[in-house]
Structure formats: structure tokens, C-alpha cells
Short mmCIF file of C-alpha atoms in Angstrom, two decimals:
data_model
loop_
_atom_site.label_atom_id
_atom_site.label_comp_id
_atom_site.label_asym_id
_atom_site.label_seq_id
_atom_site.Cartn_x
_atom_site.Cartn_y
_atom_site.Cartn_z
CA MET A 1 -128.26 -70.69 156.54
CA LYS A 2 -127.93 -73.60 158.42
CA ALA A 3 -125.22 -74.98 155.78
CA THR A 4 -123.10 -71.97 155.77
CA PHE A 5 -123.09 -71.80 159.50
CA GLY A 6 -121.85 -75.94 159.22
CA ASN A 7 -118.62 -75.28 156.72
CA SER A 8 -117.21 -71.76 158.23
CA PHE A 9 -117.40 -74.56 161.79
CA ALA A 10 -115.74 -77.09 159.95
CA LYS A 11 -113.34 -75.28 158.26
CA ARG A 12 -112.62 -73.27 161.64
CA SER A 13 -112.07 -76.79 163.45
CA LEU A 14 -109.62 -77.83 160.60
CA VAL A 15 -107.34 -74.58 161.21
CA ILE A 16 -106.82 -74.66 164.61
CA ALA A 17 -106.06 -78.75 164.55
CA VAL A 18 -103.11 -78.00 162.28
CA THR A 19 -102.31 -75.10 164.18
CA ALA A 20 -102.06 -77.36 167.23
CA LEU A 21 -99.67 -80.02 165.30
CA PRO A 22 -96.52 -79.16 166.51
CA SER A 23 -96.93 -78.55 169.90
CA LEU A 24 -98.58 -82.03 170.27
CA TYR A 25 -95.46 -83.90 168.51
CA SER A 26 -93.25 -81.31 170.50
CA GLY A 27 -95.29 -82.01 173.92
CA LEU A 28 -95.11 -86.29 172.97
CA ALA A 29 -91.06 -86.25 172.24
CA SER A 30 -90.65 -84.16 175.83
CA ALA A 31 -92.83 -86.89 177.79
CA GLN A 32 -90.36 -89.27 176.50
CA ALA A 33 -87.00 -87.95 177.59
CA ALA A 34 -88.60 -87.90 181.90
CA PRO A 35 -92.02 -88.76 183.46
CA PRO A 36 -94.27 -86.26 183.83
CA PRO A 37 -95.27 -84.84 187.19
CA PRO A 38 -97.61 -86.29 188.86
CA PRO A 39 -100.84 -86.03 187.46
CA PRO A 40 -103.49 -84.02 189.43
CA PRO A 41 -106.38 -86.06 190.53
CA ALA A 42 -108.92 -87.21 188.06
CA PRO A 43 -112.25 -86.57 188.01
CA VAL A 44 -115.12 -89.03 189.01
CA ALA A 45 -115.43 -89.68 185.96
CA ALA A 46 -111.71 -90.17 184.57
CA PRO A 47 -110.68 -94.23 184.01
CA ALA A 48 -108.62 -95.58 186.88
CA PRO A 49 -104.94 -95.45 186.36
CA PRO A 50 -102.54 -98.78 185.27
CA VAL A 51 -102.38 -101.76 188.40
CA ALA A 52 -98.90 -101.48 189.58
CA ALA A 53 -96.43 -104.12 189.15
CA PRO A 54 -97.21 -106.81 192.21
CA ALA A 55 -94.28 -106.28 194.83
CA PRO A 56 -91.61 -109.40 194.05
CA ALA A 57 -93.26 -110.83 197.78
CA ALA A 58 -96.51 -111.16 196.83
CA GLU A 59 -96.26 -113.15 194.16
CA PRO A 60 -98.61 -115.96 193.82
CA ALA A 61 -97.17 -119.64 193.96
CA PRO A 62 -97.45 -121.30 190.71
CA VAL A 63 -100.83 -123.63 190.33
CA THR A 64 -99.67 -127.50 190.86
CA THR A 65 -100.96 -130.55 191.95
CA PRO A 66 -100.70 -130.87 195.94
CA VAL A 67 -97.82 -132.73 197.51
CA PRO A 68 -98.40 -134.62 200.43
CA ALA A 69 -97.11 -132.81 202.88
CA VAL A 70 -94.97 -135.60 203.99
CA ILE A 71 -92.85 -134.72 201.15
CA ALA A 72 -93.59 -131.16 200.89
CA GLU A 73 -90.67 -129.13 200.43
CA PRO A 74 -89.01 -127.62 203.71
CA ALA A 75 -89.47 -123.82 203.97
CA ALA A 76 -86.71 -120.66 203.82
CA ASN A 77 -86.45 -120.70 207.47
CA PRO A 78 -87.44 -124.08 208.48
CA VAL A 79 -88.14 -124.88 212.44
CA ALA A 80 -85.55 -126.12 214.74
CA PRO A 81 -85.46 -129.73 215.36
CA LEU A 82 -87.19 -130.40 218.90
CA PRO A 83 -84.19 -132.32 221.63
CA ALA A 84 -83.85 -136.15 220.63
CA PRO A 85 -86.00 -138.06 223.30
CA PRO A 86 -84.32 -139.38 226.33
CA PRO A 87 -82.34 -142.76 225.76
CA GLU A 88 -84.55 -145.53 226.61
CA ALA A 89 -83.19 -148.00 229.72
CA PRO A 90 -81.44 -151.13 228.64
CA PRO A 91 -83.76 -153.72 228.94
CA ALA A 92 -83.14 -156.25 232.65
CA PRO A 93 -80.04 -158.42 232.26
CA THR A 94 -81.82 -162.03 231.48
CA ASP A 95 -79.90 -165.88 232.74
CA PRO A 96 -79.08 -166.95 229.51
CA ASP A 97 -80.18 -170.55 230.80
CA ALA A 98 -83.81 -169.27 232.27
CA GLU A 99 -84.92 -171.31 229.08
CA LYS A 100 -83.69 -174.82 230.09
CA TYR A 101 -84.98 -174.31 233.41
CA LYS A 102 -88.75 -175.39 232.30
CA HIS A 103 -87.33 -178.42 230.47
CA ILE A 104 -87.32 -182.12 231.79
CA ASP A 105 -84.43 -184.13 230.72
CA ILE A 106 -85.25 -187.68 229.76
CA GLY A 107 -83.64 -190.97 228.55
CA VAL A 108 -84.31 -194.31 228.36
CA TRP A 109 -81.63 -196.87 229.10
CA MET A 110 -81.64 -201.06 227.88
CA ARG A 111 -79.55 -204.52 228.46
CA LEU A 112 -80.58 -207.33 227.57
CA THR A 113 -78.19 -210.16 227.92
CA THR A 114 -78.93 -214.12 226.55
CA LYS A 115 -76.36 -216.62 227.97
CA LEU A 116 -75.51 -219.91 227.40
CA GLN A 117 -75.26 -222.07 230.58
CA LYS A 118 -76.53 -224.89 232.33
CA ARG A 119 -78.77 -224.06 235.39
CA SER A 120 -77.98 -227.17 237.35
CA ASP A 121 -74.75 -227.03 236.37
CA PRO A 122 -72.91 -223.41 235.67
CA SER A 123 -70.08 -225.39 234.37
CA LYS A 124 -71.41 -227.03 231.47
CA LEU A 125 -72.95 -225.27 228.16
CA GLY A 126 -76.18 -226.20 228.25
CA GLY A 127 -79.97 -224.40 228.07
CA ILE A 128 -80.76 -220.24 227.41
CA GLY A 129 -81.68 -218.14 230.20
CA GLY A 130 -81.16 -214.20 230.04
CA ASP A 131 -81.95 -210.66 232.14
CA GLY A 132 -82.26 -207.74 231.57
CA GLU A 133 -83.16 -204.46 232.47
CA VAL A 134 -84.83 -200.65 231.26
CA GLU A 135 -83.58 -197.50 233.43
CA LEU A 136 -85.55 -194.70 233.10
CA HIS A 137 -83.66 -191.23 233.68
CA MET A 138 -84.70 -187.91 233.98
CA ALA A 139 -83.27 -184.94 235.46
CA ASN A 140 -83.68 -181.00 235.19
CA GLN A 141 -81.75 -177.97 236.10
CA MET A 142 -84.45 -176.07 238.28
CA ARG A 143 -82.39 -173.05 238.91
CA LYS A 144 -78.82 -171.31 238.27
CA TYR A 145 -76.96 -172.92 241.19
CA LEU A 146 -80.12 -175.88 241.89
CA ALA A 147 -80.80 -179.18 240.21
CA TRP A 148 -82.23 -182.85 240.48
CA THR A 149 -81.65 -185.85 239.16
CA ALA A 150 -84.49 -189.48 239.83
CA ASN A 151 -83.49 -192.36 238.06
CA PHE A 152 -85.01 -195.80 238.04
CA VAL A 153 -84.70 -199.35 236.84
CA ALA A 154 -86.64 -202.04 236.19
CA THR A 155 -85.21 -205.91 236.08
CA TYR A 156 -86.08 -209.48 234.77
CA ASN A 157 -83.87 -212.34 235.08
CA ALA A 158 -84.98 -215.36 233.02
CA SER A 159 -82.37 -217.68 234.64
CA THR A 160 -84.67 -218.43 237.52
CA PRO A 161 -87.06 -221.35 237.41
CA PRO A 162 -88.74 -220.75 234.32
CA ASP A 163 -92.22 -221.08 237.00
CA GLN A 164 -90.64 -218.37 239.02
CA PRO A 165 -88.95 -215.41 236.89
CA SER A 166 -88.10 -212.56 239.15
CA SER A 167 -88.23 -208.93 238.03
CA ALA A 168 -88.20 -205.85 240.55
CA VAL A 169 -88.38 -202.16 239.95
CA GLN A 170 -85.94 -199.64 242.16
CA VAL A 171 -85.13 -196.20 242.79
CA LEU A 172 -81.41 -195.77 241.30
CA ASP A 173 -80.36 -192.47 242.05
CA LEU A 174 -82.12 -189.71 244.21
CA ILE A 175 -80.44 -186.41 243.92
CA ALA A 176 -80.85 -183.03 245.08
CA GLN A 177 -77.64 -180.92 243.15
CA PHE A 178 -76.28 -177.69 244.93
CA GLU A 179 -73.90 -176.84 242.02
CA PRO A 180 -72.60 -173.33 243.37
CA ASP A 181 -69.10 -173.73 241.59
CA PRO A 182 -67.79 -176.25 239.25
CA ALA A 183 -64.78 -176.81 241.89
CA PHE A 184 -67.78 -177.42 244.91
CA ASN A 185 -70.76 -179.16 244.14
CA LEU A 186 -72.91 -180.59 247.25
CA TRP A 187 -75.21 -183.78 246.26
CA VAL A 188 -78.07 -185.12 248.54
CA GLY A 189 -80.05 -188.00 248.17
CA ARG A 190 -79.16 -191.95 247.02
CA MET A 191 -76.11 -191.95 244.34
CA LEU A 192 -73.43 -194.12 243.21
CA VAL A 193 -71.10 -194.41 246.22
CA PRO A 194 -67.34 -192.21 244.71
CA THR A 195 -65.11 -195.01 244.87
CA ASP A 196 -63.21 -196.86 241.71
CA ARG A 197 -63.63 -196.01 238.08
CA SER A 198 -65.80 -198.84 237.42
CA ASN A 199 -68.68 -197.50 239.82
CA PHE A 200 -68.56 -193.72 238.36
CA SER A 201 -68.65 -196.09 234.56
CA GLY A 202 -71.51 -198.55 235.73
CA PRO A 203 -71.34 -201.25 232.94
CA TYR A 204 -73.49 -198.71 230.40
CA PHE A 205 -69.43 -196.80 229.91
CA MET A 206 -66.81 -199.58 230.41
CA GLY A 207 -65.34 -201.79 227.13
CA PRO A 208 -66.43 -205.21 228.61
CA TRP A 209 -70.22 -206.52 229.20
CA ASN A 210 -70.03 -208.48 232.49
CA TYR A 211 -69.03 -206.62 235.65
CA GLN A 212 -66.81 -207.32 237.32
CA VAL A 213 -67.49 -209.83 240.71
CA PHE A 214 -64.98 -207.70 243.02
CA ASN A 215 -65.90 -204.52 244.57
CA PRO A 216 -65.48 -201.78 247.22
CA LYS A 217 -68.40 -201.36 249.98
CA GLU A 218 -71.70 -200.36 247.90
CA GLY A 219 -75.20 -201.16 247.17
CA PRO A 220 -77.52 -202.13 245.21
CA ASN A 221 -76.20 -200.88 241.87
CA GLY A 222 -73.95 -199.25 243.39
CA ARG A 223 -75.62 -196.86 244.85
CA ASN A 224 -76.55 -195.80 248.87
CA ASN A 225 -78.32 -193.02 250.83
CA GLY A 226 -75.87 -190.09 251.63
CA VAL A 227 -74.06 -186.65 250.57
CA THR A 228 -71.08 -185.68 248.52
CA ALA A 229 -68.64 -182.76 248.24
CA TRP A 230 -67.21 -182.83 245.13
CA GLY A 231 -65.22 -180.92 242.68
CA ASN A 232 -63.33 -180.59 239.39
CA ILE A 233 -60.65 -178.23 239.69
CA ALA A 234 -58.53 -177.47 236.40
CA GLY A 235 -61.31 -178.16 234.41
CA GLY A 236 -62.11 -181.89 235.30
CA THR A 237 -58.28 -182.07 235.31
CA LEU A 238 -58.45 -182.70 238.98
CA LYS A 239 -61.43 -184.19 240.86
CA TYR A 240 -62.08 -185.17 243.95
CA TYR A 241 -65.35 -186.83 246.15
CA LEU A 242 -65.68 -186.68 249.56
CA GLY A 243 -69.17 -188.62 250.86
CA ALA A 244 -71.10 -190.23 253.74
CA PHE A 245 -73.51 -193.05 253.88
CA ASN A 246 -75.83 -195.17 255.27
CA LEU A 247 -77.23 -192.23 256.04
CA ASN A 248 -81.03 -194.17 255.55
CA VAL A 249 -80.18 -196.09 259.07
CA PRO A 250 -79.78 -194.83 262.45
CA GLU A 251 -78.88 -197.71 264.18
CA THR A 252 -75.57 -198.58 261.13
CA GLN A 253 -72.68 -196.63 261.67
CA VAL A 254 -71.72 -194.28 258.76
CA LEU A 255 -69.88 -194.89 255.89
CA PHE A 256 -67.01 -192.91 254.49
CA SER A 257 -65.84 -192.95 251.39
CA GLY A 258 -63.47 -190.58 249.09
CA ARG A 259 -61.66 -190.86 245.80
CA LEU A 260 -58.89 -188.70 243.50
CA ASN A 261 -58.69 -188.76 240.16
CA LEU A 262 -56.14 -186.96 238.06
CA SER A 263 -56.19 -186.81 234.30
CA LEU A 264 -53.28 -185.77 232.55
CA LEU A 265 -54.11 -186.31 229.01
CA SER A 266 -57.53 -184.69 228.55
CA PRO A 267 -59.55 -183.46 231.50
CA GLU A 268 -62.85 -185.99 232.46
CA PRO A 269 -65.05 -182.92 233.75
CA GLY A 270 -68.50 -183.70 235.30
CA PHE A 271 -68.94 -186.16 238.21
CA TYR A 272 -69.19 -189.39 236.43
CA SER A 273 -66.48 -190.68 234.23
CA SER A 274 -65.97 -193.62 231.79
CA SER A 275 -63.55 -196.23 231.46
CA THR A 276 -63.70 -196.07 227.46
CA TYR A 277 -63.96 -192.89 225.69
CA TYR A 278 -63.67 -194.48 222.13
CA GLY A 279 -61.56 -192.54 220.71
CA LYS A 280 -59.83 -189.93 223.29
CA ASP A 281 -56.46 -189.37 224.34
CA VAL A 282 -56.81 -190.18 228.01
CA LEU A 283 -54.21 -190.98 230.60
CA ALA A 284 -55.41 -190.66 234.16
CA ILE A 285 -54.92 -191.84 237.54
CA GLY A 286 -57.31 -192.51 240.50
CA VAL A 287 -56.90 -193.27 243.86
CA GLY A 288 -60.14 -194.28 246.86
CA GLY A 289 -60.12 -195.27 250.19
CA GLN A 290 -63.52 -196.00 252.61
CA TYR A 291 -63.74 -196.62 256.41
CA GLN A 292 -66.54 -197.76 258.44
CA LYS A 293 -66.56 -198.35 262.07
CA ASN A 294 -67.99 -201.17 263.23
CA GLY A 295 -68.46 -202.24 259.43
CA ASP A 296 -70.13 -205.37 257.95
CA PRO A 297 -68.14 -207.95 256.47
CA GLY A 298 -68.03 -205.89 252.85
CA ALA A 299 -66.04 -207.79 250.13
CA ALA A 300 -68.47 -208.97 247.19
CA ALA A 301 -66.73 -211.86 247.94
CA MET A 302 -68.13 -213.21 251.02
CA PRO A 303 -70.24 -216.27 251.16
CA PRO A 304 -74.03 -215.67 252.14
CA ASP A 305 -74.12 -218.20 254.74
CA VAL A 306 -71.00 -217.13 256.88
CA PRO A 307 -71.25 -215.46 259.46
CA ALA A 308 -70.21 -211.97 260.25
CA GLY A 309 -68.39 -212.84 264.04
CA ALA A 310 -67.96 -210.04 266.44
CA PRO A 311 -68.17 -206.24 264.72
CA ALA A 312 -65.00 -204.92 263.33
CA ASP A 313 -63.88 -202.04 261.62
CA TYR A 314 -64.31 -201.64 258.05
CA GLY A 315 -61.52 -200.22 255.77
CA LEU A 316 -60.23 -200.59 251.91
CA PHE A 317 -57.98 -198.56 249.63
CA ASN A 318 -57.89 -198.95 246.09
CA ALA A 319 -55.80 -197.39 242.70
CA ASP A 320 -56.76 -197.36 239.55
CA VAL A 321 -55.06 -195.78 235.69
CA LEU A 322 -56.98 -195.92 232.39
CA PHE A 323 -55.10 -195.14 229.29
CA GLU A 324 -56.64 -194.64 226.31
CA LYS A 325 -54.82 -193.41 223.29
CA GLN A 326 -56.13 -192.85 219.55
CA LEU A 327 -53.45 -194.55 216.87
CA ALA A 328 -53.52 -191.70 214.01
CA GLY A 329 -56.58 -192.87 212.38
CA ALA A 330 -55.80 -196.60 212.93
CA GLY A 331 -57.79 -197.75 215.71
CA VAL A 332 -57.87 -197.04 219.78
CA LEU A 333 -55.97 -198.86 222.71
CA ASP A 334 -57.50 -199.46 225.96
CA LEU A 335 -55.47 -200.17 228.91
CA GLU A 336 -56.96 -200.62 232.23
CA GLY A 337 -55.89 -201.74 236.00
CA ALA A 338 -57.40 -201.33 239.55
CA PHE A 339 -55.83 -202.56 242.40
CA TYR A 340 -58.05 -203.66 245.76
CA LYS A 341 -56.83 -203.76 249.55
CA TYR A 342 -59.69 -204.82 251.85
CA ILE A 343 -59.12 -203.84 255.57
CA GLY A 344 -60.79 -205.43 258.52
CA ASP A 345 -61.27 -208.91 260.40
CA ASN A 346 -64.82 -209.86 258.58
CA ASN A 347 -62.98 -209.55 254.99
CA THR A 348 -62.61 -212.65 253.47
CA THR A 349 -60.12 -211.48 250.83
CA ASP A 350 -57.19 -209.52 251.51
CA PHE A 351 -57.00 -207.85 248.11
CA SER A 352 -58.33 -208.30 244.77
CA TYR A 353 -56.73 -206.25 241.23
CA TYR A 354 -58.70 -206.76 237.38
CA ALA A 355 -56.03 -206.35 233.75
CA LEU A 356 -57.82 -205.56 230.71
CA ALA A 357 -56.59 -204.72 227.37
CA SER A 358 -58.90 -203.95 224.13
CA TYR A 359 -58.70 -202.67 220.69
CA LEU A 360 -60.82 -200.72 218.68
CA THR A 361 -60.92 -200.82 215.00
CA PRO A 362 -61.33 -197.22 212.54
CA LYS A 363 -65.20 -196.94 211.42
CA VAL A 364 -65.53 -197.42 207.93
CA GLY A 365 -68.42 -195.68 206.20
CA ASP A 366 -71.54 -196.39 208.21
CA ALA A 367 -70.31 -199.66 209.77
CA GLY A 368 -69.62 -199.85 212.95
CA MET A 369 -66.06 -200.49 214.58
CA PHE A 370 -65.56 -204.09 216.07
CA GLN A 371 -64.00 -204.21 219.93
CA PRO A 372 -61.82 -207.36 221.13
CA LEU A 373 -61.06 -207.00 224.24
CA VAL A 374 -59.50 -209.30 227.12
CA ARG A 375 -60.23 -209.08 231.13
CA LEU A 376 -58.31 -210.82 233.68
CA GLU A 377 -59.40 -210.33 237.65
CA GLN A 378 -58.32 -212.42 240.86
CA GLY A 379 -59.28 -212.06 244.05
CA LYS A 380 -56.65 -213.88 247.38
CA PRO A 381 -58.89 -214.86 249.97
CA LYS A 382 -57.30 -214.17 253.75
CA GLY A 383 -55.31 -217.10 255.59
CA ASP A 384 -53.81 -219.63 254.00
CA GLY A 385 -55.22 -222.72 252.81
CA GLY A 386 -57.53 -220.64 249.94
CA THR A 387 -56.97 -220.49 246.51
CA THR A 388 -56.94 -217.29 244.30
CA ALA A 389 -60.32 -216.87 242.87
CA THR A 390 -60.23 -216.26 239.40
CA ILE A 391 -62.64 -214.74 236.10
CA LEU A 392 -61.55 -214.51 232.75
CA ASP A 393 -64.29 -212.45 229.83
CA ALA A 394 -62.51 -212.57 227.04
CA GLN A 395 -65.53 -211.06 224.05
CA VAL A 396 -65.71 -209.05 221.16
CA GLY A 397 -67.92 -205.77 221.13
CA TYR A 398 -69.42 -204.51 218.00
CA VAL A 399 -69.96 -200.78 218.66
CA VAL A 400 -72.07 -198.74 215.94
CA ASP A 401 -73.14 -195.59 217.82
CA ASN A 402 -70.72 -195.43 220.86
CA TYR A 403 -72.41 -195.86 224.40
CA ALA A 404 -75.63 -195.66 222.27
CA THR A 405 -75.90 -198.56 220.66
CA ARG A 406 -73.74 -201.30 221.12
CA PHE A 407 -73.14 -205.43 220.62
CA ALA A 408 -70.88 -208.39 222.51
CA LEU A 409 -70.35 -211.54 222.03
CA GLY A 410 -68.02 -213.43 224.52
CA PHE A 411 -67.62 -216.40 226.83
CA GLN A 412 -66.71 -216.24 230.43
CA HIS A 413 -65.21 -218.45 232.68
CA ALA A 414 -65.27 -218.06 236.84
CA ASN A 415 -63.29 -220.35 239.29
CA ASP A 416 -64.33 -218.96 242.32
CA SER A 417 -62.66 -220.63 244.97
CA SER A 418 -64.30 -218.62 247.63
CA LEU A 419 -67.82 -220.37 246.80
CA SER A 420 -66.76 -223.54 245.68
CA SER A 421 -67.97 -222.77 242.05
CA LYS A 422 -66.21 -222.89 239.17
CA SER A 423 -68.99 -221.57 235.71
CA ASN A 424 -68.65 -221.42 232.32
CA ALA A 425 -71.18 -218.96 230.01
CA VAL A 426 -71.27 -217.87 226.61
CA PHE A 427 -73.24 -214.33 226.08
CA PHE A 428 -74.51 -212.05 223.79
CA GLY A 429 -75.96 -208.76 224.97
CA ILE A 430 -77.37 -205.62 223.03
CA GLN A 431 -77.81 -202.12 224.64
CA LEU A 432 -79.99 -199.28 223.15
CA MET A 433 -79.52 -195.91 224.81
CA LYS A 434 -81.89 -193.21 223.45
#
């Protein structure tokens, strides 16, 4: 019974399945042609509907190695940059010379002279003596318009008796310098008296080894206490000086001294000048003058034992010229001259002058340059009966480093009627500056 019922049910089911195949095939074909209507709500036990494709905006970022934020790719719509900060205020201007205000310039100069001359009879070449000096130079620019200079000198003279050599330490310069403009400067203190070129050059910056005998009125080492207004025009083409001195002695009349200098070929800027430049085209003409009410004798040739007599006014006029020319690689020629006219009853010298000629050989390699030189100086006394004083210098210089290192070997003859003496000397000098 069981077997019969089972077989009948199986047969019936097979028939139903075969009969339904055409309808099932037709339904599948219709499903490919058009999407079926939305299915009815699925029963609870029905499987979940297929997952829809994610929207493009929700597409997850690809998995990559994290990149530091500083180099991350910018966003599609970057945030607008912040406005740039305002520029910083420029730094306050500084004085380009401020650094040099902190420093003091220091220099040491030295001259040594050995003479072959008899001390008991200066006209004869017997015995050896000498002298020397060392100078300490200090200067500082304190502010833009304010500076100072302090120079000192120590001297030694071995030409005096051997048991009594002389030595001294003195103040050379002590100057407060107010310099608001190259055309106007005001110096106050102890300084060179502005008169002639020789005093502005001094022995260190002139060709002759020995300083000249006849001079304007100045003071020890050419200095005096006072004030000088001076300036450079056109870069030093024209220079002027006007000074008042003897201000440290109330009972002494003021000494006024001034100078004008015109340099035609090359300017000569600054307060000082030189009497040789070792190779510069210069044609300079200078004039100067001095006046002192009731001045003392004044002339350097005045004998120390001659009384000054009644007070008298002192005056001086001087003129000088310097010509230096480079000879197209063949050396340097120097010609120099000066004239002095003394005014006043207490001056024993009427006028004086000097003339100089020198030639500087070309420099070959590291060797120095030779400079043969001749200078003639004369002074004519006042009144009748006096004879003209004559001083003749002939020397050969050896210039290694311009003013800084030079040597001189020469002969000096003097026939000075004002002092009633004659002298002859052979000298050798060394000059070093640092």
C-alpha cells in the first residue's frame, strides 16, 4: 500500500513538472526583456536583497602608506590663503663710521742721527756724537664731528758732554678737533703753527734730513697753544688756515698766524702737508703771514745773549712753492723754494730763503730708491756790516718704504755770521715709522 501511494505521487509530480517547463521558460525570457515589478515584501525568513553598488562620493580612499601632512595632496577646494603679514619696519639707520669710534689709532715714529763732528771745534770732523727721538702718536674719532689727537716725544742728545747727556719727554700735540665739514674745521689745543710748508711737513715728511735754520715764530717743535680754523676747498685744491696762539700765557700778546695753499696739479687734502710725496705730480703755491703786538725777537737766528730791547711789533710774510713730477718711469724730480721777510725792530734777520733740488731713482723690484739732494739756505741780517749766513746740505737718501723706512747719508756746512760760528758735519740718519 505504501509503495503504491509513493509511486503514484511521484508520477503525478513528474507530470506537473513537465507540464510547467514551457511556462517557466517563457517567464525567464520575459524577465530578460524588461525588469520585473518591485517584488512584494519579503517574508521574514526570506534572504536579504542584493547589496546596491556604493555611490561614487562614498568610494573609500585607497589604502596607501600615510603621507606626512606637510606634503599631502591639496584638497579639491583648498581654503583661501591668509593675507600676507605687513612688511617689517626697516631697521634704524646706523652710522657707517660707528665701528671706528671704538678704536684709538696708535703710531710710533723714530729718528736716530749719528754725527761725525768735533764737539770743541764744530768746524772739524772729529769725534762722534748723535741724537735721537721717538714719538708716540694717538688719535681717535669719537663722534661724527668730534675727534682728538695726543702726541708725545722723547728726545736724547749724546752730543753734549759725555757725563751730562740730555734727554726730555714733552707733549707734542694735544688737540680737540671739531670737524663738521671739510670746508670748516676748528682745532683747539697744542698744535703746529700754520705758517709755511716746512712746518706742516716736519722732518719726517721732507727730503732733507736736517730741518732748516731760519723759521717763522712758532714754539718748541714748531708747536704752540692756541686755536686754528682751517678748511679744504675742492677736495684740498685750496686750503686756508687762521690761528691765534700764545693763549696759555696771559701776559703775552696773541700771535696771529695764517696760510693759504693752492695745489694746481693734485689736491693736498687734510691739515698737514708734505715736502715730498715720492711720486706725485704736484705744483703747490703757498703764502703765509704772522703778526704779534709787541712781539719778542722772533727770528730763529737771534743770538741768545742779545737783549730784545724795547717792545716792538713782530711781523712776517712768507711764500713757498713745491714742484714734484714723475718722469714717465724714469724717476721723480723735486724742486722746492721758500722766502721769508721779517718785520720788526727786534728781528736781526731781514730776510731768508732756501732752494732745494732732488731726484728719486726708479724702484727696481724690492730694492729701495736712491734720492740725491742739495739744499741751500741763506739769511741776510739787518743793517750794514753783517754777512749773509749760509747753510749747505748735500745728501744721498735711500728710501725703502717711503716715509716709513728711509736712510740718509750727507754733509752739512754752515757759515752763520749771526752766531759768529762755522760748522762742518757728516751725518747718518735712520727713520722708522709704524
